[in-house]
C-alpha cells in the first residue's frame, strides 16, 4: 500500500494540475487495456476542473471515446435537479465530450436500495465480475467535506461500515439526506484516487486526516487507502494553511 501524497497549490492552479493527472491516468489505462474507468464526485470543488477538461485545448488530452464514466456517489434526486452530481458533470463536462459510456446512478429511483443493487449489477456486468468481484477503477475523483466525509460516506453512518456491497444507500446530515455511494472497499480497490480539496473550512478535517491523534476515530477520507493503488491529495493553499500543512509535499 503506497503512502498517500499531498501537494499544495494556489487555488487557481488546482484545476490544471488535476486535469493533467486525470488525463495521465486515463491515457495510461487506455494505452494498456484499450479502456479506462473513472468515477466522478459531486460538490463544488471539481466544477472548475470539469469546465477546464471541456475546453478545446483539453479535448484531445483524453481518449474520451474509450472512457467509462461512473459516479462515486449521487444524491437521491432526478438527473435534472440542481443537486444532481450527474446533472452537474453533464452540464459542465460530459455534454461537451465524445463520451459513449456514461453509467449514471439513478438517484431518482423511488427505491434507493433497488437503485444501489442495479448499479452493482451494472458494475459487475461492465467490469466482467463474478458475484463476489470488486471493480478496480483506474481513477476515482473524490472531494472531502468539512466533516471529513468523502463520496457519501459520512462519519458514523452505516454506509461507511459496509464491506459486503459495492454500492450502499448513504445518509447525509445536510439535504438531500438520501445518497447512493460506492462503498469503502470499492474506493480502496482503485488504481488511483485523486482528492481535490480547497478552502480554509476543510483545514480541521485535513489536519485530522494527516495527523489523526492516537485513539481518534479516522475520518472517512482518511480510510481511503487503496491496497494496490495510490492516493494523491491536491490541496489549495488555504486548506493547507488552515490544516497547518506545509510544503514540501508530505507523505503519510
Ligand atoms: C457530493 C460529493 C461530496 C463532496 C464533498 C465536498 O455528492 O457532495 O461527492 O463527497 O465531494 O462534500 O464538497 P465540496 O467540493 O462542495 O466542498
GROMACS .gro file of C-alpha atoms and ligand atoms in nm:
model
  269
    1UNK     CA    1   0.000   0.000   0.000
    2UNK     CA    2   0.160   0.326  -0.113
    3UNK     CA    3   0.157   0.623   0.125
    4UNK     CA    4  -0.080   0.900   0.022
    5UNK     CA    5   0.092   1.200  -0.129
    6UNK     CA    6  -0.012   1.559  -0.067
    7UNK     CA    7   0.067   1.854  -0.292
    8UNK     CA    8  -0.031   2.214  -0.224
    9UNK     CA    9  -0.113   2.467  -0.497
   10UNK     CA   10  -0.267   2.813  -0.531
   11UNK     CA   11  -0.640   2.753  -0.571
   12UNK     CA   12  -0.627   2.891  -0.927
   13UNK     CA   13  -0.372   2.626  -1.029
   14UNK     CA   14  -0.564   2.330  -0.887
   15UNK     CA   15  -0.786   2.261  -1.193
   16UNK     CA   16  -0.491   2.247  -1.435
   17UNK     CA   17  -0.282   2.023  -1.209
   18UNK     CA   18  -0.583   1.796  -1.161
   19UNK     CA   19  -0.658   1.795  -1.535
   20UNK     CA   20  -0.304   1.676  -1.611
   21UNK     CA   21  -0.344   1.397  -1.354
   22UNK     CA   22  -0.684   1.291  -1.492
   23UNK     CA   23  -0.551   1.289  -1.849
   24UNK     CA   24  -0.237   1.096  -1.746
   25UNK     CA   25  -0.434   0.826  -1.562
   26UNK     CA   26  -0.694   0.778  -1.835
   27UNK     CA   27  -0.441   0.778  -2.121
   28UNK     CA   28  -0.227   0.521  -1.939
   29UNK     CA   29  -0.525   0.291  -1.883
   30UNK     CA   30  -0.644   0.317  -2.245
   31UNK     CA   31  -0.290   0.257  -2.376
   32UNK     CA   32  -0.263  -0.056  -2.158
   33UNK     CA   33  -0.611  -0.206  -2.192
   34UNK     CA   34  -0.798  -0.008  -2.455
   35UNK     CA   35  -1.042   0.115  -2.193
   36UNK     CA   36  -1.046   0.332  -1.879
   37UNK     CA   37  -1.292   0.354  -1.592
   38UNK     CA   38  -1.327   0.675  -1.393
   39UNK     CA   39  -1.567   0.762  -1.111
   40UNK     CA   40  -1.660   1.126  -1.052
   41UNK     CA   41  -1.765   1.309  -0.739
   42UNK     CA   42  -2.001   1.599  -0.696
   43UNK     CA   43  -1.983   1.908  -0.482
   44UNK     CA   44  -1.837   2.243  -0.587
   45UNK     CA   45  -1.461   2.178  -0.586
   46UNK     CA   46  -1.446   1.974  -0.909
   47UNK     CA   47  -1.652   2.227  -1.107
   48UNK     CA   48  -1.351   2.430  -1.239
   49UNK     CA   49  -1.179   2.103  -1.331
   50UNK     CA   50  -1.482   1.979  -1.525
   51UNK     CA   51  -1.505   2.314  -1.707
   52UNK     CA   52  -1.134   2.301  -1.796
   53UNK     CA   53  -1.149   1.945  -1.929
   54UNK     CA   54  -1.436   2.050  -2.156
   55UNK     CA   55  -1.229   2.324  -2.326
   56UNK     CA   56  -1.100   2.265  -2.683
   57UNK     CA   57  -0.734   2.262  -2.573
   58UNK     CA   58  -0.803   1.976  -2.330
   59UNK     CA   59  -1.048   1.783  -2.551
   60UNK     CA   60  -0.770   1.585  -2.725
   61UNK     CA   61  -0.581   1.519  -2.400
   62UNK     CA   62  -0.813   1.234  -2.302
   63UNK     CA   63  -0.929   0.944  -2.525
   64UNK     CA   64  -1.286   1.002  -2.407
   65UNK     CA   65  -1.442   0.751  -2.651
   66UNK     CA   66  -1.266   0.472  -2.458
   67UNK     CA   67  -1.351   0.607  -2.114
   68UNK     CA   68  -1.635   0.472  -1.899
   69UNK     CA   69  -1.763   0.742  -1.668
   70UNK     CA   70  -1.919   0.636  -1.337
   71UNK     CA   71  -2.003   0.820  -1.016
   72UNK     CA   72  -1.858   0.779  -0.669
   73UNK     CA   73  -2.188   0.899  -0.529
   74UNK     CA   74  -2.515   1.064  -0.616
   75UNK     CA   75  -2.789   1.245  -0.435
   76UNK     CA   76  -3.135   1.082  -0.441
   77UNK     CA   77  -3.271   1.339  -0.684
   78UNK     CA   78  -3.360   1.338  -1.056
   79UNK     CA   79  -3.076   1.398  -1.305
   80UNK     CA   80  -3.208   1.745  -1.392
   81UNK     CA   81  -3.222   1.852  -1.025
   82UNK     CA   82  -2.979   2.128  -0.926
   83UNK     CA   83  -2.832   1.893  -0.660
   84UNK     CA   84  -2.764   1.610  -0.908
   85UNK     CA   85  -2.394   1.515  -0.937
   86UNK     CA   86  -2.471   1.366  -1.277
   87UNK     CA   87  -2.651   1.684  -1.385
   88UNK     CA   88  -2.356   1.899  -1.278
   89UNK     CA   89  -2.097   1.680  -1.452
   90UNK     CA   90  -2.309   1.654  -1.766
   91UNK     CA   91  -2.366   2.027  -1.796
   92UNK     CA   92  -2.003   2.126  -1.727
   93UNK     CA   93  -1.817   1.835  -1.888
   94UNK     CA   94  -1.982   1.528  -2.034
   95UNK     CA   95  -2.229   1.711  -2.255
   96UNK     CA   96  -1.930   1.864  -2.437
   97UNK     CA   97  -1.735   1.543  -2.492
   98UNK     CA   98  -1.749   1.240  -2.726
   99UNK     CA   99  -1.811   1.013  -2.426
  100UNK     CA  100  -2.000   0.699  -2.523
  101UNK     CA  101  -2.005   0.512  -2.192
  102UNK     CA  102  -2.186   0.701  -1.916
  103UNK     CA  103  -2.310   0.496  -1.621
  104UNK     CA  104  -2.544   0.709  -1.415
  105UNK     CA  105  -2.652   0.631  -1.058
  106UNK     CA  106  -3.031   0.654  -1.068
  107UNK     CA  107  -3.086   0.893  -0.780
  108UNK     CA  108  -3.444   0.948  -0.887
  109UNK     CA  109  -3.541   0.588  -0.810
  110UNK     CA  110  -3.833   0.552  -0.570
  111UNK     CA  111  -3.642   0.269  -0.402
  112UNK     CA  112  -3.278   0.376  -0.337
  113UNK     CA  113  -3.182   0.024  -0.228
  114UNK     CA  114  -3.303  -0.109  -0.564
  115UNK     CA  115  -3.103   0.165  -0.740
  116UNK     CA  116  -2.793   0.064  -0.543
  117UNK     CA  117  -2.839  -0.301  -0.642
  118UNK     CA  118  -2.895  -0.202  -1.005
  119UNK     CA  119  -2.566  -0.008  -1.006
  120UNK     CA  120  -2.390  -0.305  -0.853
  121UNK     CA  121  -2.529  -0.524  -1.132
  122UNK     CA  122  -2.411  -0.273  -1.393
  123UNK     CA  123  -2.064  -0.258  -1.236
  124UNK     CA  124  -2.037  -0.636  -1.236
  125UNK     CA  125  -2.163  -0.665  -1.592
  126UNK     CA  126  -1.939  -0.396  -1.740
  127UNK     CA  127  -1.627  -0.496  -1.540
  128UNK     CA  128  -1.697  -0.864  -1.614
  129UNK     CA  129  -1.707  -0.960  -1.247
  130UNK     CA  130  -1.844  -1.259  -1.066
  131UNK     CA  131  -2.083  -1.229  -0.772
  132UNK     CA  132  -1.802  -1.151  -0.528
  133UNK     CA  133  -1.582  -0.946  -0.758
  134UNK     CA  134  -1.500  -0.580  -0.692
  135UNK     CA  135  -1.443  -0.327  -0.975
  136UNK     CA  136  -1.097  -0.173  -0.999
  137UNK     CA  137  -1.135   0.185  -1.118
  138UNK     CA  138  -0.838   0.341  -1.297
  139UNK     CA  139  -0.922   0.672  -1.133
  140UNK     CA  140  -1.166   0.784  -0.866
  141UNK     CA  141  -1.203   1.159  -0.819
  142UNK     CA  142  -1.303   1.243  -0.463
  143UNK     CA  143  -1.366   1.552  -0.256
  144UNK     CA  144  -1.381   1.590   0.118
  145UNK     CA  145  -1.641   1.766   0.326
  146UNK     CA  146  -1.554   1.985   0.626
  147UNK     CA  147  -1.662   1.689   0.841
  148UNK     CA  148  -1.414   1.459   0.667
  149UNK     CA  149  -1.672   1.269   0.461
  150UNK     CA  150  -1.591   1.157   0.111
  151UNK     CA  151  -1.822   1.034  -0.162
  152UNK     CA  152  -2.136   0.987   0.050
  153UNK     CA  153  -1.955   0.807   0.330
  154UNK     CA  154  -2.026   1.027   0.630
  155UNK     CA  155  -1.872   0.986   0.976
  156UNK     CA  156  -2.059   0.738   1.195
  157UNK     CA  157  -2.304   0.628   0.925
  158UNK     CA  158  -2.399   0.273   0.831
  159UNK     CA  159  -2.281   0.316   0.472
  160UNK     CA  160  -1.925   0.382   0.595
  161UNK     CA  161  -1.920   0.041   0.764
  162UNK     CA  162  -2.050  -0.156   0.465
  163UNK     CA  163  -1.795  -0.410   0.346
  164UNK     CA  164  -2.004  -0.669   0.159
  165UNK     CA  165  -2.159  -0.443  -0.106
  166UNK     CA  166  -2.028  -0.233  -0.394
  167UNK     CA  167  -2.292   0.038  -0.359
  168UNK     CA  168  -2.479   0.150  -0.049
  169UNK     CA  169  -2.753   0.393   0.045
  170UNK     CA  170  -2.592   0.673   0.243
  171UNK     CA  171  -2.737   0.930   0.482
  172UNK     CA  172  -2.604   1.286   0.472
  173UNK     CA  173  -2.655   1.529   0.761
  174UNK     CA  174  -2.738   1.802   0.512
  175UNK     CA  175  -3.011   1.770   0.246
  176UNK     CA  176  -3.054   1.586   0.019
  177UNK     CA  177  -3.016   1.340   0.302
  178UNK     CA  178  -3.054   1.025   0.096
  179UNK     CA  179  -2.749   0.938  -0.115
  180UNK     CA  180  -2.617   0.648  -0.323
  181UNK     CA  181  -2.246   0.583  -0.279
  182UNK     CA  182  -1.965   0.348  -0.372
  183UNK     CA  183  -1.852   0.170  -0.060
  184UNK     CA  184  -1.509   0.189   0.102
  185UNK     CA  185  -1.396  -0.150  -0.036
  186UNK     CA  186  -1.459  -0.023  -0.390
  187UNK     CA  187  -1.274   0.303  -0.325
  188UNK     CA  188  -0.984   0.102  -0.181
  189UNK     CA  189  -0.968  -0.120  -0.488
  190UNK     CA  190  -0.889   0.177  -0.714
  191UNK     CA  191  -0.560   0.206  -0.901
  192UNK     CA  192  -0.553   0.581  -0.834
  193UNK     CA  193  -0.757   0.811  -0.614
  194UNK     CA  194  -0.736   1.187  -0.664
  195UNK     CA  195  -0.865   1.402  -0.379
  196UNK     CA  196  -0.937   1.763  -0.467
  197UNK     CA  197  -0.969   1.981  -0.155
  198UNK     CA  198  -0.997   2.359  -0.141
  199UNK     CA  199  -1.094   2.616   0.118
  200UNK     CA  200  -0.992   2.700   0.474
  201UNK     CA  201  -1.309   2.534   0.603
  202UNK     CA  202  -1.155   2.199   0.512
  203UNK     CA  203  -0.847   2.270   0.728
  204UNK     CA  204  -0.952   2.095   1.051
  205UNK     CA  205  -1.061   1.779   0.870
  206UNK     CA  206  -0.747   1.783   0.656
  207UNK     CA  207  -0.531   1.817   0.967
  208UNK     CA  208  -0.712   1.520   1.123
  209UNK     CA  209  -0.668   1.312   0.809
  210UNK     CA  210  -0.295   1.378   0.803
  211UNK     CA  211  -0.228   1.391   1.174
  212UNK     CA  212  -0.501   1.188   1.345
  213UNK     CA  213  -0.437   1.180   1.719
  214UNK     CA  214  -0.388   0.836   1.880
  215UNK     CA  215  -0.723   0.684   1.964
  216UNK     CA  216  -0.909   0.928   1.739
  217UNK     CA  217  -1.152   0.752   1.502
  218UNK     CA  218  -1.019   0.807   1.148
  219UNK     CA  219  -1.232   1.027   0.927
  220UNK     CA  220  -1.391   0.861   0.622
  221UNK     CA  221  -1.150   1.040   0.387
  222UNK     CA  222  -0.855   0.901   0.587
  223UNK     CA  223  -0.984   0.546   0.533
  224UNK     CA  224  -0.934   0.577   0.157
  225UNK     CA  225  -0.605   0.389   0.124
  226UNK     CA  226  -0.615   0.167  -0.186
  227UNK     CA  227  -0.446  -0.167  -0.114
  228UNK     CA  228  -0.294  -0.185  -0.465
  229UNK     CA  229  -0.316   0.174  -0.568
  230UNK     CA  230  -0.216   0.526  -0.479
  231UNK     CA  231  -0.376   0.842  -0.345
  232UNK     CA  232  -0.285   1.193  -0.448
  233UNK     CA  233  -0.427   1.482  -0.244
  234UNK     CA  234  -0.431   1.808  -0.441
  235UNK     CA  235  -0.498   2.078  -0.184
  236UNK     CA  236  -0.515   2.455  -0.215
  237UNK     CA  237  -0.307   2.688  -0.002
  238UNK     CA  238  -0.599   2.799   0.214
  239UNK     CA  239  -0.690   2.445   0.318
  240UNK     CA  240  -0.325   2.350   0.373
  241UNK     CA  241  -0.258   2.662   0.581
  242UNK     CA  242  -0.573   2.607   0.789
  243UNK     CA  243  -0.456   2.249   0.844
  244UNK     CA  244  -0.101   2.356   0.937
  245UNK     CA  245   0.036   2.151   0.649
  246UNK     CA  246   0.337   2.296   0.475
  247UNK     CA  247   0.529   2.223   0.154
  248UNK     CA  248   0.727   2.026   0.061
  249UNK     CA  249   0.466   1.762  -0.023
  250UNK     CA  250   0.411   1.535   0.268
  251UNK     CA  251   0.354   1.162   0.253
  252UNK     CA  252   0.181   0.997   0.543
  253LIG     C1  253  -2.122   1.516  -0.301
  253LIG     C2  254  -1.975   1.481  -0.314
  253LIG     C3  255  -1.912   1.500  -0.181
  253LIG     C4  256  -1.817   1.619  -0.198
  253LIG     C5  257  -1.779   1.679  -0.065
  253LIG     C6  258  -1.700   1.809  -0.087
  253LIG     O1  259  -2.208   1.446  -0.356
  253LIG     O2  260  -2.144   1.621  -0.239
  253LIG     O3  261  -1.949   1.368  -0.375
  253LIG     O4  262  -1.843   1.391  -0.129
  253LIG     O5  263  -1.701   1.574  -0.267
  253LIG     O6  264  -1.899   1.708   0.006
  253LIG     O7  265  -1.787   1.901  -0.147
  253LIG     P1  266  -1.733   2.044  -0.196
  253LIG     O8  267  -1.640   2.017  -0.309
  253LIG     O9  268  -1.859   2.117  -0.239
  253LIG    O10  269  -1.665   2.108  -0.078
   0.00000   0.00000   0.00000
